[in-house]
Amino acid sequence: MQDFSQEFMSAIGLILSGDSDLWEIVLLSLRVSLLAVVIAALIGMPLGAALAVARFPGRRAVVILLNALMGLPPVVVGLLVYLCLSRSGPLGVLQLLYTPTAMIIAQVVLVTPIITALTRQTIETLDAEYAEQLRSLGISRLASVPTLLWDARLALLTAFLAGFGRAIAEVGAVIMVGGNINHVTRVMTTTIALETSKGNLALALALGAILIFIAVTVTAVVSLLAPQERASEMRHA
Amino acid sequence: MRDFMHISPRIEATGLRIGRNGASLLNVAHLVLDGPGPTLILGPNGAGKSLLLRCLHGLIVPDEGRITMEGVPLSTTHRARQAMVFQKPVLLRRSVMANLTYVLRRQGLGWRARRLRAVQLLEEGGLAAKARQSAQSLSGGEAQRLAILRALAIEPEILFLDEPTSALDPSATQAIEGLILAAARRGTRIVMVTHDIGQARRLGADIVLMNGGQVAEQARVGTFFTDPQSAAARRYLAGALVI
Ligand SMILES: Nc1ncnc2c1ncn2[C@@H]1O[C@H](COP(=O)(O)OP(=O)(O)OP(=O)(O)O)[C@@H](O)[C@H]1O
Ligand SMILES: [Mg+2]
């Protein structure tokens, strides 16, 4: 027990002293996950919206598949991305394995279905309300997508942050394709896993604290942004 | 009487039929909207008035029948020249002002022109003080007024209005009726559903009575109220059909 409290103190020390190794890891995590979620949103939001408004045979099957992909096991994603990027894989020539880019790719694969599925749900609900009015204005189904995306922007921001939360907390896939190389591909989650197994609890605890802080901040931002319109709402008994 | 121009486009519907689960919801043998001045559609709840408006606007395709505008079969290009105010107004989740600038932008107006026109419309509709407010926070009547202003902003050749003043107070009703008449004088064909007989008398040049999915009677306003020809019209006017 004595050990643990000591580890706690040195964890706090690490955070407060601005330990360069620690912040390098934190910054890489943020860079990788932010970039991944931005790319995932650029793909997933238009795709999800298009899926919400389009009508084609087999649409239900696609929606079901997409919802299933939301729960894609990270290790499987890691394995698939690994196979693609490994020396003999289809993208092997790019030599991306064990680079931050590989981790970004893995997180994009993981997060894109989540953002696509959440967008589809959100846009479909809004479209049920808007469809006839937009049609009356002479706007075709597909052309109504930008309007729907813009008017659903708060709900979509929530989807974006949900994707970010998933990306930054992910371990399995990034450790497989990133390799947890010191000063190159070490992110918060993989470092916590490694350092804990090595018994270096101070660094693990410090990173854990920062990870929790980020998660709380993201959630707080979501709940602060969402009820913007409710500022002028009446109080209910 | 009021001077309406004869330039409003002619609408003609022939053999319109819509059925669901064996029940006939709409069955209109022949309907021509051609004369000058507004057409007011009356009829009890469930008579098919909203359904008819949706068909004429091209939002739903009837099971059978044919609709032409100026002799040309209805198409998407026509809809751009028409506007419709729905029985339940649908407003964008944006500010009151943005609901107007949204359609003005589609009219090809520049940023400044859009804002000027929107402000002008809001003043005419008594909503100028609400310009920056979220459209979702408007009262029922205010929302209805905004939906009407948005339809007028399009300056349509044909304007379909489905009970547009059902939630309006007397003075707002008067103001909106003024705007509708002004549009009619500029040559917009007005096709409007109402349950307000007084309003039908005030605005209507032509009255269409719907009953059980059919056009029970179509007549000039004077004839309809003084000398109804059909039994359905006589019953309707006596209040017998109103549920
Ligand atoms: N999509 C639909 N499926 C089945 N029935 C429908 C559908 N749309 C309308 N109906 C039926 O068609 C009939 C006519 O509906 P419509 O909305 O045109 O009535 P209305 O004359 O506008 O009535 P109100 O005065 O109450 O607005 C109603 O009985 C309604 O239940
Ligand atoms: Mg109706």
XYZ file of C-alpha atoms and ligand atoms in Angstrom:
512
model
C 0.000 0.000 0.000
C 2.837 2.308 0.856
C 4.171 1.776 -2.638
C 0.914 2.812 -4.226
C 0.668 6.131 -2.456
C 4.240 6.819 -3.463
C 3.353 5.993 -7.074
C 0.425 8.382 -6.821
C 2.649 11.181 -5.626
C 5.151 10.642 -8.403
C 2.300 10.472 -10.949
C 1.125 13.910 -9.828
C 4.716 15.034 -9.943
C 5.034 13.826 -13.524
C 1.965 15.767 -14.629
C 2.873 18.962 -12.801
C 6.531 18.985 -13.762
C 5.652 18.896 -17.466
C 7.638 15.704 -18.014
C 8.580 15.767 -21.699
C 8.128 12.016 -22.293
C 4.656 12.166 -20.792
C 3.510 15.132 -22.852
C 4.991 13.715 -26.014
C 2.765 10.674 -25.537
C -0.287 12.788 -24.739
C 0.209 15.016 -27.773
C 0.712 12.074 -30.112
C -2.497 10.494 -28.804
C -4.443 13.693 -29.404
C -2.932 14.166 -32.851
C -3.642 10.605 -33.974
C -7.179 10.438 -32.606
C -8.229 13.924 -33.699
C -6.980 13.352 -37.211
C -8.637 9.927 -37.299
C -11.996 11.266 -36.154
C -11.853 14.210 -38.582
C -11.207 11.834 -41.478
C -13.917 9.484 -40.209
C -16.380 12.388 -40.001
C -15.548 13.582 -43.511
C -16.333 10.099 -44.785
C -19.077 9.082 -42.366
C -21.277 12.151 -42.208
C -22.026 12.564 -45.930
C -22.271 8.776 -46.246
C -24.634 8.444 -43.291
C -26.782 11.315 -44.543
C -26.929 9.902 -48.059
C -27.939 6.532 -46.624
C -30.648 8.263 -44.591
C -32.290 9.896 -47.603
C -31.590 7.375 -50.376
C -34.055 4.619 -51.218
C -32.660 1.556 -52.937
C -33.190 -2.197 -52.790
C -31.187 -3.752 -49.984
C -31.103 -0.537 -47.986
C -32.350 -2.253 -44.832
C -29.573 -4.821 -45.057
C -26.985 -2.039 -45.403
C -28.373 -0.264 -42.334
C -28.283 -3.476 -40.293
C -24.721 -4.197 -41.436
C -23.685 -0.662 -40.546
C -25.184 -0.916 -37.070
C -23.340 -4.203 -36.604
C -20.068 -2.577 -37.712
C -20.457 -0.086 -34.850
C -19.488 -2.889 -32.522
C -16.517 -4.023 -34.620
C -13.989 -5.706 -32.267
C -10.859 -3.512 -32.224
C -8.483 -6.467 -32.383
C -10.124 -7.611 -35.591
C -9.686 -4.125 -37.045
C -6.079 -4.236 -35.882
C -5.581 -7.582 -37.556
C -7.120 -6.453 -40.862
C -5.157 -3.214 -40.973
C -2.026 -5.152 -40.015
C -2.553 -7.577 -42.895
C -3.078 -4.703 -45.330
C -0.004 -2.800 -44.214
C 2.392 -5.685 -43.565
C 5.275 -6.108 -45.953
C 3.478 -8.704 -48.080
C 0.086 -7.018 -47.807
C -1.595 -4.961 -50.549
C -0.354 -1.680 -49.057
C 2.971 -3.088 -47.894
C 5.036 -0.958 -50.280
C 3.974 2.161 -48.403
C 5.878 0.898 -45.332
C 3.332 2.327 -42.957
C 3.334 -0.436 -40.360
C 4.494 0.777 -36.925
C 4.008 4.444 -37.804
C 1.477 6.938 -36.430
C -0.204 6.830 -39.865
C -0.967 3.144 -39.341
C -2.615 3.967 -36.025
C -4.668 6.698 -37.687
C -5.821 4.246 -40.353
C -6.864 1.708 -37.716
C -8.814 4.328 -35.775
C -10.480 5.618 -38.942
C -11.645 2.080 -39.747
C -12.931 1.712 -36.214
C -14.679 5.077 -35.914
C -16.120 5.603 -39.411
C -18.946 3.049 -38.919
C -19.830 4.673 -35.604
C -20.091 8.162 -37.075
C -21.870 6.889 -40.189
C -24.466 4.975 -38.180
C -25.120 7.821 -35.725
C -25.393 10.300 -38.607
C -27.807 8.044 -40.444
C -30.066 7.849 -37.384
C -29.984 11.577 -36.733
C -30.565 12.574 -40.342
C -33.332 10.044 -40.856
C -35.273 11.499 -37.931
C -34.834 15.059 -39.177
C -35.669 14.026 -42.734
C -38.976 12.539 -41.590
C -39.851 16.067 -40.488
C -38.344 17.971 -43.434
C -38.843 15.693 -46.451
C -42.168 16.945 -47.752
C -41.350 20.610 -47.187
C -38.008 20.339 -48.985
C -39.638 18.445 -51.813
C -42.179 21.235 -52.061
C -39.302 23.693 -52.399
C -38.095 21.676 -55.377
C -35.081 20.198 -53.576
C -34.313 16.631 -54.580
C -33.620 13.947 -51.981
C -29.879 13.983 -52.460
C -29.704 17.781 -52.731
C -31.373 18.055 -49.321
C -28.370 16.421 -47.625
C -26.419 19.660 -46.921
C -29.515 21.279 -45.394
C -30.150 18.238 -43.218
C -26.506 18.012 -42.123
C -26.401 21.694 -41.214
C -29.673 21.658 -39.296
C -28.584 18.552 -37.383
C -25.160 19.983 -36.575
C -25.468 19.804 -32.784
C -26.477 16.161 -32.815
C -23.681 15.498 -35.303
C -21.152 17.163 -33.028
C -22.202 14.667 -30.388
C -21.555 11.864 -32.871
C -18.147 13.379 -33.635
C -17.191 13.503 -29.973
C -18.484 9.977 -29.394
C -16.160 8.889 -32.193
C -13.262 10.782 -30.649
C -13.921 9.200 -27.266
C -13.866 5.757 -28.846
C -10.672 6.513 -30.793
C -8.626 7.909 -27.941
C -9.602 5.114 -25.543
C -8.766 2.349 -27.995
C -5.839 -0.033 -27.226
C -6.037 -3.303 -29.132
C -5.900 -2.117 -32.718
C -3.285 0.610 -32.273
C -0.892 -1.630 -30.375
C -1.048 -4.173 -33.209
C -0.359 -1.728 -36.023
C 1.585 0.901 -34.067
C 3.791 -1.392 -32.062
C 4.167 0.940 -29.074
C 7.627 2.143 -30.127
C 9.176 4.620 -27.719
C 9.168 8.200 -29.076
C 7.451 7.048 -32.266
C 4.126 5.324 -31.754
C 3.498 5.416 -28.039
C 0.041 6.704 -27.203
C -1.630 6.972 -23.832
C -3.548 3.689 -23.842
C -0.703 1.533 -25.137
C 1.765 3.116 -22.723
C -0.557 2.506 -19.800
C -0.844 -1.161 -20.757
C 2.906 -1.562 -21.176
C 4.078 0.423 -18.141
C 1.569 -1.289 -15.861
C 2.893 -4.687 -16.879
C 6.426 -3.442 -16.259
C 5.412 -2.218 -12.810
C 6.040 1.459 -13.654
C 2.767 2.605 -12.140
C 3.609 6.313 -11.844
C 3.615 6.946 -15.598
C 0.555 4.686 -16.089
C -1.385 6.524 -13.398
C -0.430 9.941 -14.758
C -1.576 9.003 -18.250
C -4.727 7.405 -16.865
C -5.572 10.626 -15.061
C -5.089 12.666 -18.237
C -7.178 10.199 -20.254
C -10.012 10.501 -17.759
C -9.674 14.277 -17.808
C -10.026 14.272 -21.611
C -13.061 11.977 -21.446
C -14.749 14.222 -18.875
C -13.956 17.342 -20.908
C -15.405 15.812 -24.084
C -18.582 14.811 -22.260
C -18.866 18.233 -20.658
C -18.478 19.960 -24.015
C -21.237 17.775 -25.466
C -23.666 18.578 -22.685
C -22.786 22.268 -22.690
C -23.292 22.609 -26.444
C -26.403 20.507 -26.896
C -28.944 22.524 -24.917
C -27.947 25.840 -26.499
C -31.484 26.410 -27.739
C -32.893 25.490 -24.390
C -31.424 28.611 -22.864
C -34.670 30.399 -23.640
C -36.833 27.450 -22.701
C -39.233 27.744 -19.797
C -38.627 25.888 -16.595
C -40.809 22.891 -16.085
C -42.286 22.025 -12.758
C -65.541 43.118 -57.497
C -61.811 42.832 -56.909
C -59.722 43.088 -60.007
C -57.758 39.915 -60.558
C -55.617 39.436 -63.589
C -56.245 36.598 -65.960
C -52.608 35.593 -66.117
C -52.625 32.934 -63.393
C -51.673 29.533 -64.777
C -54.415 27.071 -65.531
C -54.475 23.772 -63.638
C -56.449 20.821 -64.874
C -56.928 17.457 -63.204
C -58.632 14.526 -64.907
C -59.613 11.159 -63.447
C -57.634 11.472 -60.216
C -57.900 8.405 -58.060
C -56.166 7.433 -54.847
C -57.150 4.359 -52.880
C -55.752 2.681 -49.804
C -56.754 -0.769 -48.555
C -59.841 -0.876 -50.743
C -61.098 2.542 -49.632
C -61.274 5.382 -52.122
C -59.592 8.444 -50.622
C -59.691 10.643 -53.697
C -61.818 10.384 -56.809
C -61.908 13.550 -58.864
C -63.347 13.119 -62.358
C -62.508 16.566 -63.660
C -61.342 19.751 -62.004
C -60.241 22.918 -63.760
C -58.790 25.909 -61.929
C -58.763 28.612 -64.510
C -60.797 31.671 -63.605
C -59.333 34.821 -62.094
C -59.031 35.130 -58.312
C -58.497 32.629 -55.498
C -60.008 29.155 -55.400
C -61.197 28.227 -51.913
C -61.614 24.559 -51.096
C -64.176 23.674 -48.449
C -65.288 20.357 -47.025
C -65.559 18.311 -43.855
C -62.603 16.668 -42.091
C -61.254 13.742 -44.048
C -62.901 14.891 -47.295
C -59.573 14.687 -49.139
C -58.728 18.391 -49.329
C -55.113 18.040 -48.175
C -54.712 14.982 -50.381
C -55.973 16.939 -53.407
C -53.568 19.794 -52.696
C -50.631 17.371 -52.393
C -51.596 15.813 -55.730
C -51.943 19.140 -57.522
C -48.565 20.248 -56.130
C -47.013 16.999 -57.332
C -45.968 15.760 -53.908
C -47.870 12.527 -54.297
C -48.517 10.683 -57.503
C -52.117 9.538 -57.803
C -52.867 5.886 -58.559
C -54.611 7.084 -61.695
C -55.238 10.331 -63.474
C -53.448 13.238 -65.010
C -52.627 16.746 -63.883
C -51.530 19.494 -66.220
C -50.356 23.023 -65.643
C -50.891 25.295 -68.637
C -51.623 22.133 -70.586
C -48.263 20.533 -69.738
C -48.118 17.422 -67.513
C -46.881 18.205 -64.026
C -43.140 17.795 -63.506
C -40.440 18.789 -61.041
C -39.739 21.987 -62.938
C -43.313 23.035 -62.228
C -42.870 22.597 -58.507
C -40.137 25.202 -58.468
C -42.766 27.695 -59.671
C -45.228 26.667 -56.988
C -45.282 26.911 -53.220
C -47.271 25.160 -50.557
C -48.070 25.965 -46.955
C -48.824 22.740 -45.128
C -51.603 22.216 -42.645
C -48.889 21.541 -40.070
C -46.153 24.083 -40.837
C -42.642 22.657 -41.179
C -39.967 25.171 -40.236
C -36.239 24.688 -40.525
C -34.351 24.462 -37.233
C -32.821 27.841 -37.823
C -33.653 31.403 -36.942
C -36.858 32.997 -38.169
C -34.807 35.148 -40.541
C -32.820 32.158 -41.842
C -36.028 30.341 -42.731
C -36.733 33.127 -45.208
C -33.202 33.698 -46.493
C -32.993 29.950 -47.153
C -35.642 30.112 -49.878
C -34.559 33.565 -51.090
C -31.118 32.175 -51.695
C -32.632 29.510 -53.894
C -34.304 32.350 -55.801
C -30.818 33.513 -56.664
C -30.800 36.652 -54.532
C -27.474 37.982 -53.223
C -26.688 38.204 -49.531
C -27.791 41.812 -49.078
C -30.899 41.501 -51.213
C -31.899 38.387 -49.265
C -31.699 40.144 -45.941
C -33.562 43.217 -47.154
C -36.362 41.136 -48.631
C -36.557 38.936 -45.519
C -36.829 41.953 -43.230
C -39.522 43.403 -45.469
C -41.503 40.156 -45.381
C -41.150 39.852 -41.602
C -42.480 43.379 -41.212
C -45.442 42.616 -43.442
C -46.141 39.485 -41.417
C -45.676 41.143 -38.034
C -42.666 39.015 -37.114
C -39.895 41.618 -37.363
C -39.233 41.505 -33.614
C -38.678 37.733 -33.803
C -36.161 37.762 -36.658
C -33.246 36.407 -34.641
C -35.224 33.973 -32.534
C -35.145 30.233 -33.265
C -38.099 29.270 -35.465
C -38.739 26.322 -33.135
C -39.605 28.718 -30.331
C -42.409 30.502 -32.201
C -46.010 30.148 -31.068
C -48.365 28.070 -33.227
C -49.795 31.119 -34.957
C -46.394 32.753 -35.417
C -45.043 29.549 -36.964
C -47.981 29.492 -39.364
C -47.326 33.117 -40.302
C -43.661 32.398 -40.967
C -44.587 29.425 -43.159
C -46.886 31.692 -45.188
C -44.239 34.399 -45.508
C -41.733 31.805 -46.671
C -44.156 30.616 -49.349
C -44.780 34.212 -50.455
C -41.022 34.829 -50.589
C -40.846 32.358 -53.471
C -43.253 34.573 -55.458
C -44.840 31.425 -56.851
C -47.093 31.251 -59.864
C -49.314 28.910 -57.891
C -49.677 29.040 -54.130
C -51.311 26.137 -52.302
C -52.436 26.973 -48.790
C -53.789 24.274 -46.463
C -55.790 25.981 -43.715
C -53.118 28.684 -43.426
C -54.964 30.824 -40.899
C -56.398 28.072 -38.685
C -54.245 29.185 -35.736
C -54.222 32.934 -36.349
C -55.821 35.640 -34.244
C -58.302 37.960 -36.017
C -55.858 40.748 -36.800
C -53.152 38.376 -38.016
C -55.776 36.636 -40.157
C -56.671 39.987 -41.665
C -53.022 40.831 -42.328
C -52.340 37.443 -43.936
C -55.509 37.620 -46.032
C -54.254 40.973 -47.267
C -50.929 39.432 -48.290
C -52.673 36.534 -50.028
C -54.955 38.889 -51.959
C -51.995 41.039 -52.932
C -50.264 37.964 -54.345
C -53.445 37.025 -56.197
C -53.578 40.509 -57.744
C -50.003 40.107 -58.929
C -51.132 37.034 -60.816
C -50.414 34.168 -58.407
C -53.038 31.458 -58.569
C -54.249 30.861 -55.016
C -55.622 27.438 -54.101
C -56.568 27.480 -50.454
C -58.286 25.097 -48.058
C -60.289 26.575 -45.215
C -62.962 25.657 -42.680
C -63.836 29.332 -42.224
C -66.911 30.101 -44.314
C -66.471 33.829 -43.715
C -62.964 33.596 -45.105
C -64.200 31.681 -48.133
C -66.667 34.484 -48.801
C -64.040 37.175 -48.287
C -61.270 35.671 -50.416
C -62.883 33.200 -52.744
C -63.684 33.906 -56.354
C -64.232 30.225 -57.007
C -65.401 27.664 -54.444
C -64.732 23.929 -54.560
C -66.577 21.709 -52.111
C -64.965 18.351 -51.383
C -66.886 15.499 -49.836
C -65.843 11.863 -49.437
C -62.858 12.288 -51.751
C -64.967 13.789 -54.535
C -65.613 17.278 -55.798
C -69.224 17.730 -54.793
C -69.573 21.162 -56.318
C -67.529 23.880 -57.971
C -69.087 27.321 -58.393
C -68.403 31.045 -58.367
C -68.552 32.395 -54.835
C -71.838 34.248 -55.259
C -73.668 31.249 -56.667
C -72.218 28.784 -54.162
C -73.432 30.605 -51.089
C -76.761 31.870 -52.437
C -77.789 29.038 -54.702
C -75.888 25.779 -53.993
C -76.708 23.157 -56.587
C -75.657 19.910 -54.893
C -77.286 18.291 -51.914
C -73.816 17.981 -50.314
C -73.292 21.736 -50.569
C -76.677 22.477 -49.045
C -76.002 20.079 -46.190
C -72.491 21.478 -45.714
C -73.767 25.025 -45.559
C -76.456 23.988 -43.126
C -73.676 22.597 -40.951
C -74.964 19.045 -41.227
C -71.718 17.614 -42.551
C -69.402 19.373 -40.130
C -68.291 16.910 -37.506
N -51.100 8.077 -46.314
C -52.390 7.764 -46.059
N -52.747 6.486 -45.843
C -54.025 6.166 -45.574
N -55.009 7.064 -45.508
C -54.708 8.348 -45.731
C -53.394 8.778 -46.026
N -53.401 10.119 -46.177
C -54.662 10.492 -46.007
N -55.454 9.437 -45.743
C -56.914 9.482 -45.509
O -57.489 10.205 -46.568
C -58.597 10.951 -46.094
C -58.459 12.396 -46.557
O -57.360 12.992 -45.869
P -57.077 14.532 -45.997
O -55.898 14.814 -45.168
O -56.998 14.912 -47.421
O -58.378 15.181 -45.340
P -58.755 16.716 -45.259
O -59.931 16.934 -46.156
O -57.586 17.567 -45.483
O -59.253 16.825 -43.748
P -59.009 17.963 -42.650
O -60.095 18.957 -42.824
O -59.172 17.247 -41.363
O -57.650 18.512 -42.837
C -58.591 10.805 -44.590
O -59.627 9.914 -44.221
C -57.252 10.209 -44.253
O -57.335 9.337 -43.154
Mg -56.369 18.692 -44.332
